[in-house]
Amino acid sequence: MESVKLLLLFSSLLMMTIMPQVSALRYMVGGNMGWSPSVNYTLWAKGKQFYLGDWLFFVYDRNQMNVLEVNQTDYESCNSDHPLVNWTGGAGRDVVPLNVTKHRYFISGKGFCYGGMKLAINVEKPPPPPSAAPIKSYSSSMTSYHSHVVVPVAFALAAAWDSLLHVAW
């Protein structure tokens, strides 16, 4: 059992170093204050980068407020008559996936927009991962060792990991 744990640990560490690090962020709009009239959403969004795959999480009093996605004109005038999307789910815990690159505009109707409950963001493509430094070739034997030992070992560890997952679950 101890050897299985050690293999799992080693395999996990190896996979983390091999696989690219990509993770979406979930932003709780307004931070710990949530979607409420007491937050300046322009200041809250300042300095944040919103990327494809990220999520906005709106938390608010469902009996008083809502979350409406509108166009820029309706955002600027706080017009909630014709929202593009009404994200209000009724529970006061609404999740908006950022799955399109564009400027997005959110307001709260029922008069709250006039008090500042509006958010404008720009959703962008994530930056490319940093490029790896070129590999210096020390000799053909080193290249041969890498392609004949390291790559198969990585695949074997991945297969072992997969087997362990199927056995464990």
PDB file of C-alpha atoms in Angstrom:
ATOM      1  CA  MET A   1       0.000   0.000   0.000  1.00  0.00           C
ATOM      2  CA  GLU A   2       2.874   2.355   0.811  1.00  0.00           C
ATOM      3  CA  SER A   3       4.411   1.742  -2.623  1.00  0.00           C
ATOM      4  CA  VAL A   4       1.078   2.599  -4.268  1.00  0.00           C
ATOM      5  CA  LYS A   5       0.956   5.909  -2.384  1.00  0.00           C
ATOM      6  CA  LEU A   6       4.538   6.658  -3.385  1.00  0.00           C
ATOM      7  CA  LEU A   7       3.777   5.819  -7.014  1.00  0.00           C
ATOM      8  CA  LEU A   8       0.701   8.057  -6.915  1.00  0.00           C
ATOM      9  CA  LEU A   9       2.699  10.934  -5.448  1.00  0.00           C
ATOM     10  CA  PHE A  10       5.513  10.557  -7.967  1.00  0.00           C
ATOM     11  CA  SER A  11       3.072  10.220 -10.878  1.00  0.00           C
ATOM     12  CA  SER A  12       1.129  13.290  -9.753  1.00  0.00           C
ATOM     13  CA  LEU A  13       4.266  15.376  -9.508  1.00  0.00           C
ATOM     14  CA  LEU A  14       5.448  14.191 -12.902  1.00  0.00           C
ATOM     15  CA  MET A  15       2.106  14.933 -14.544  1.00  0.00           C
ATOM     16  CA  MET A  16       1.999  18.420 -13.010  1.00  0.00           C
ATOM     17  CA  THR A  17       5.368  19.231 -14.515  1.00  0.00           C
ATOM     18  CA  ILE A  18       4.512  17.782 -17.924  1.00  0.00           C
ATOM     19  CA  MET A  19       1.004  19.189 -18.377  1.00  0.00           C
ATOM     20  CA  PRO A  20       0.532  22.903 -19.106  1.00  0.00           C
ATOM     21  CA  GLN A  21      -0.900  24.968 -16.289  1.00  0.00           C
ATOM     22  CA  VAL A  22      -4.246  26.337 -17.433  1.00  0.00           C
ATOM     23  CA  SER A  23      -6.961  27.208 -15.011  1.00  0.00           C
ATOM     24  CA  ALA A  24     -10.035  29.334 -15.194  1.00  0.00           C
ATOM     25  CA  LEU A  25     -10.766  31.797 -12.431  1.00  0.00           C
ATOM     26  CA  ARG A  26     -14.058  32.302 -10.687  1.00  0.00           C
ATOM     27  CA  TYR A  27     -14.570  35.913  -9.716  1.00  0.00           C
ATOM     28  CA  MET A  28     -17.037  36.687  -6.962  1.00  0.00           C
ATOM     29  CA  VAL A  29     -18.342  39.994  -8.285  1.00  0.00           C
ATOM     30  CA  GLY A  30     -17.822  42.691  -5.644  1.00  0.00           C
ATOM     31  CA  GLY A  31     -15.569  40.458  -3.536  1.00  0.00           C
ATOM     32  CA  ASN A  32     -16.921  39.713  -0.069  1.00  0.00           C
ATOM     33  CA  MET A  33     -19.574  42.454  -0.491  1.00  0.00           C
ATOM     34  CA  GLY A  34     -21.133  40.636  -3.466  1.00  0.00           C
ATOM     35  CA  TRP A  35     -23.541  42.247  -5.919  1.00  0.00           C
ATOM     36  CA  SER A  36     -24.786  45.112  -3.773  1.00  0.00           C
ATOM     37  CA  PRO A  37     -25.290  48.890  -3.959  1.00  0.00           C
ATOM     38  CA  SER A  38     -22.347  49.538  -1.620  1.00  0.00           C
ATOM     39  CA  VAL A  39     -19.637  48.485  -4.124  1.00  0.00           C
ATOM     40  CA  ASN A  40     -17.946  50.540  -6.835  1.00  0.00           C
ATOM     41  CA  TYR A  41     -17.736  47.905  -9.588  1.00  0.00           C
ATOM     42  CA  THR A  42     -15.479  50.027 -11.776  1.00  0.00           C
ATOM     43  CA  LEU A  43     -12.889  50.003  -8.988  1.00  0.00           C
ATOM     44  CA  TRP A  44     -13.530  46.314  -8.266  1.00  0.00           C
ATOM     45  CA  ALA A  45     -12.851  45.333 -11.909  1.00  0.00           C
ATOM     46  CA  LYS A  46      -9.844  47.644 -12.287  1.00  0.00           C
ATOM     47  CA  GLY A  47      -6.649  45.666 -12.724  1.00  0.00           C
ATOM     48  CA  LYS A  48      -8.428  42.344 -13.226  1.00  0.00           C
ATOM     49  CA  GLN A  49      -7.944  40.379 -16.430  1.00  0.00           C
ATOM     50  CA  PHE A  50     -10.988  38.430 -17.572  1.00  0.00           C
ATOM     51  CA  TYR A  51     -10.192  35.542 -19.895  1.00  0.00           C
ATOM     52  CA  LEU A  52     -12.148  32.981 -21.872  1.00  0.00           C
ATOM     53  CA  GLY A  53     -13.131  30.180 -19.541  1.00  0.00           C
ATOM     54  CA  ASP A  54     -13.348  32.372 -16.442  1.00  0.00           C
ATOM     55  CA  TRP A  55     -16.616  32.736 -14.505  1.00  0.00           C
ATOM     56  CA  LEU A  56     -18.428  35.591 -12.802  1.00  0.00           C
ATOM     57  CA  PHE A  57     -20.238  34.632  -9.610  1.00  0.00           C
ATOM     58  CA  PHE A  58     -22.957  37.072  -8.541  1.00  0.00           C
ATOM     59  CA  VAL A  59     -24.181  36.817  -4.939  1.00  0.00           C
ATOM     60  CA  TYR A  60     -27.053  39.111  -3.932  1.00  0.00           C
ATOM     61  CA  ASP A  61     -30.438  39.462  -2.253  1.00  0.00           C
ATOM     62  CA  ARG A  62     -32.720  37.684  -4.699  1.00  0.00           C
ATOM     63  CA  ASN A  63     -35.803  39.489  -3.408  1.00  0.00           C
ATOM     64  CA  GLN A  64     -34.456  42.926  -4.315  1.00  0.00           C
ATOM     65  CA  MET A  65     -31.917  42.685  -7.144  1.00  0.00           C
ATOM     66  CA  ASN A  66     -31.179  40.892 -10.378  1.00  0.00           C
ATOM     67  CA  VAL A  67     -28.359  40.382 -12.893  1.00  0.00           C
ATOM     68  CA  LEU A  68     -29.000  41.531 -16.445  1.00  0.00           C
ATOM     69  CA  GLU A  69     -26.556  41.506 -19.339  1.00  0.00           C
ATOM     70  CA  VAL A  70     -27.174  44.476 -21.617  1.00  0.00           C
ATOM     71  CA  ASN A  71     -25.536  46.285 -24.533  1.00  0.00           C
ATOM     72  CA  GLN A  72     -23.269  49.294 -24.010  1.00  0.00           C
ATOM     73  CA  THR A  73     -26.017  51.861 -24.642  1.00  0.00           C
ATOM     74  CA  ASP A  74     -28.357  50.285 -22.085  1.00  0.00           C
ATOM     75  CA  TYR A  75     -25.429  49.956 -19.659  1.00  0.00           C
ATOM     76  CA  GLU A  76     -24.644  53.662 -19.902  1.00  0.00           C
ATOM     77  CA  SER A  77     -28.309  54.698 -19.528  1.00  0.00           C
ATOM     78  CA  CYS A  78     -29.220  51.977 -16.960  1.00  0.00           C
ATOM     79  CA  ASN A  79     -31.990  50.742 -19.233  1.00  0.00           C
ATOM     80  CA  SER A  80     -33.121  47.289 -18.084  1.00  0.00           C
ATOM     81  CA  ASP A  81     -36.127  47.014 -20.436  1.00  0.00           C
ATOM     82  CA  HIS A  82     -34.471  44.811 -23.062  1.00  0.00           C
ATOM     83  CA  PRO A  83     -31.639  42.752 -21.565  1.00  0.00           C
ATOM     84  CA  LEU A  84     -29.571  40.535 -23.832  1.00  0.00           C
ATOM     85  CA  VAL A  85     -29.611  37.875 -21.094  1.00  0.00           C
ATOM     86  CA  ASN A  86     -31.344  37.755 -17.731  1.00  0.00           C
ATOM     87  CA  TRP A  87     -28.874  35.783 -15.596  1.00  0.00           C
ATOM     88  CA  THR A  88     -31.122  35.931 -12.538  1.00  0.00           C
ATOM     89  CA  GLY A  89     -31.716  32.343 -11.481  1.00  0.00           C
ATOM     90  CA  GLY A  90     -33.880  33.088  -8.493  1.00  0.00           C
ATOM     91  CA  ALA A  91     -31.491  31.882  -5.818  1.00  0.00           C
ATOM     92  CA  GLY A  92     -29.297  34.983  -5.632  1.00  0.00           C
ATOM     93  CA  ARG A  93     -26.266  32.894  -6.607  1.00  0.00           C
ATOM     94  CA  ASP A  94     -25.816  33.305 -10.346  1.00  0.00           C
ATOM     95  CA  VAL A  95     -22.866  32.085 -12.385  1.00  0.00           C
ATOM     96  CA  VAL A  96     -21.993  33.657 -15.733  1.00  0.00           C
ATOM     97  CA  PRO A  97     -19.488  31.801 -17.935  1.00  0.00           C
ATOM     98  CA  LEU A  98     -17.138  34.053 -19.854  1.00  0.00           C
ATOM     99  CA  ASN A  99     -17.144  32.039 -23.061  1.00  0.00           C
ATOM    100  CA  VAL A 100     -16.944  34.773 -25.732  1.00  0.00           C
ATOM    101  CA  THR A 101     -14.229  37.366 -26.284  1.00  0.00           C
ATOM    102  CA  LYS A 102     -15.958  40.753 -26.204  1.00  0.00           C
ATOM    103  CA  HIS A 103     -16.948  43.644 -23.973  1.00  0.00           C
ATOM    104  CA  ARG A 104     -19.712  42.569 -21.608  1.00  0.00           C
ATOM    105  CA  TYR A 105     -22.052  44.781 -19.626  1.00  0.00           C
ATOM    106  CA  PHE A 106     -24.062  43.810 -16.535  1.00  0.00           C
ATOM    107  CA  ILE A 107     -26.558  45.865 -14.568  1.00  0.00           C
ATOM    108  CA  SER A 108     -29.043  45.376 -11.787  1.00  0.00           C
ATOM    109  CA  GLY A 109     -32.518  46.562 -12.709  1.00  0.00           C
ATOM    110  CA  LYS A 110     -35.163  47.730 -10.270  1.00  0.00           C
ATOM    111  CA  GLY A 111     -33.394  51.108  -9.983  1.00  0.00           C
ATOM    112  CA  PHE A 112     -30.156  49.774  -8.470  1.00  0.00           C
ATOM    113  CA  CYS A 113     -28.147  50.505 -11.617  1.00  0.00           C
ATOM    114  CA  TYR A 114     -28.609  54.240 -11.016  1.00  0.00           C
ATOM    115  CA  GLY A 115     -26.900  53.734  -7.649  1.00  0.00           C
ATOM    116  CA  GLY A 116     -23.865  52.145  -9.325  1.00  0.00           C
ATOM    117  CA  MET A 117     -24.780  48.463  -9.575  1.00  0.00           C
ATOM    118  CA  LYS A 118     -23.289  47.958 -12.999  1.00  0.00           C
ATOM    119  CA  LEU A 119     -20.214  46.182 -14.265  1.00  0.00           C
ATOM    120  CA  ALA A 120     -18.357  46.491 -17.566  1.00  0.00           C
ATOM    121  CA  ILE A 121     -15.612  44.007 -18.424  1.00  0.00           C
ATOM    122  CA  ASN A 122     -13.585  42.964 -21.452  1.00  0.00           C
ATOM    123  CA  VAL A 123     -13.184  39.218 -21.968  1.00  0.00           C
ATOM    124  CA  GLU A 124      -9.959  38.348 -23.767  1.00  0.00           C
ATOM    125  CA  LYS A 125      -8.194  35.271 -25.019  1.00  0.00           C
ATOM    126  CA  PRO A 126      -5.706  34.001 -22.440  1.00  0.00           C
ATOM    127  CA  PRO A 127      -2.098  34.889 -23.131  1.00  0.00           C
ATOM    128  CA  PRO A 128      -0.033  32.144 -24.725  1.00  0.00           C
ATOM    129  CA  PRO A 129       1.979  30.036 -22.308  1.00  0.00           C
ATOM    130  CA  PRO A 130       5.606  31.064 -21.976  1.00  0.00           C
ATOM    131  CA  SER A 131       7.750  29.409 -24.594  1.00  0.00           C
ATOM    132  CA  ALA A 132      10.244  26.856 -23.412  1.00  0.00           C
ATOM    133  CA  ALA A 133      13.915  27.624 -23.682  1.00  0.00           C
ATOM    134  CA  PRO A 134      15.577  25.866 -26.602  1.00  0.00           C
ATOM    135  CA  ILE A 135      17.080  22.538 -25.681  1.00  0.00           C
ATOM    136  CA  LYS A 136      20.812  22.409 -26.195  1.00  0.00           C
ATOM    137  CA  SER A 137      21.990  19.231 -27.786  1.00  0.00           C
ATOM    138  CA  TYR A 138      24.986  17.908 -25.899  1.00  0.00           C
ATOM    139  CA  SER A 139      25.354  14.803 -28.008  1.00  0.00           C
ATOM    140  CA  SER A 140      23.358  12.400 -30.053  1.00  0.00           C
ATOM    141  CA  SER A 141      23.538   9.867 -27.213  1.00  0.00           C
ATOM    142  CA  MET A 142      21.756  12.303 -24.885  1.00  0.00           C
ATOM    143  CA  THR A 143      18.976  12.807 -27.447  1.00  0.00           C
ATOM    144  CA  SER A 144      18.755   9.080 -27.921  1.00  0.00           C
ATOM    145  CA  TYR A 145      18.515   8.553 -24.155  1.00  0.00           C
ATOM    146  CA  HIS A 146      15.749  11.161 -23.878  1.00  0.00           C
ATOM    147  CA  SER A 147      13.644   9.750 -26.693  1.00  0.00           C
ATOM    148  CA  HIS A 148      14.203   6.110 -25.747  1.00  0.00           C
ATOM    149  CA  VAL A 149      13.866   6.327 -21.956  1.00  0.00           C
ATOM    150  CA  VAL A 150      12.227   9.490 -20.653  1.00  0.00           C
ATOM    151  CA  VAL A 151       9.255   9.624 -23.026  1.00  0.00           C
ATOM    152  CA  PRO A 152       8.304   5.936 -22.588  1.00  0.00           C
ATOM    153  CA  VAL A 153       8.673   6.263 -18.809  1.00  0.00           C
ATOM    154  CA  ALA A 154       6.323   9.261 -18.852  1.00  0.00           C
ATOM    155  CA  PHE A 155       3.763   7.298 -20.850  1.00  0.00           C
ATOM    156  CA  ALA A 156       4.134   4.289 -18.556  1.00  0.00           C
ATOM    157  CA  LEU A 157       3.545   6.475 -15.517  1.00  0.00           C
ATOM    158  CA  ALA A 158       0.493   8.002 -17.164  1.00  0.00           C
ATOM    159  CA  ALA A 159      -0.868   4.517 -17.898  1.00  0.00           C
ATOM    160  CA  ALA A 160      -0.195   3.452 -14.297  1.00  0.00           C
ATOM    161  CA  TRP A 161      -1.993   6.571 -13.069  1.00  0.00           C
ATOM    162  CA  ASP A 162      -4.958   5.795 -15.291  1.00  0.00           C
ATOM    163  CA  SER A 163      -5.069   2.198 -14.021  1.00  0.00           C
ATOM    164  CA  LEU A 164      -4.958   3.353 -10.419  1.00  0.00           C
ATOM    165  CA  LEU A 165      -7.809   5.754 -11.027  1.00  0.00           C
ATOM    166  CA  HIS A 166      -9.940   3.008 -12.520  1.00  0.00           C
ATOM    167  CA  VAL A 167      -9.146   0.665  -9.616  1.00  0.00           C
ATOM    168  CA  ALA A 168      -9.668   3.338  -6.936  1.00  0.00           C
ATOM    169  CA  TRP A 169     -12.962   4.588  -8.317  1.00  0.00           C
TER     170      TRP A 169
END
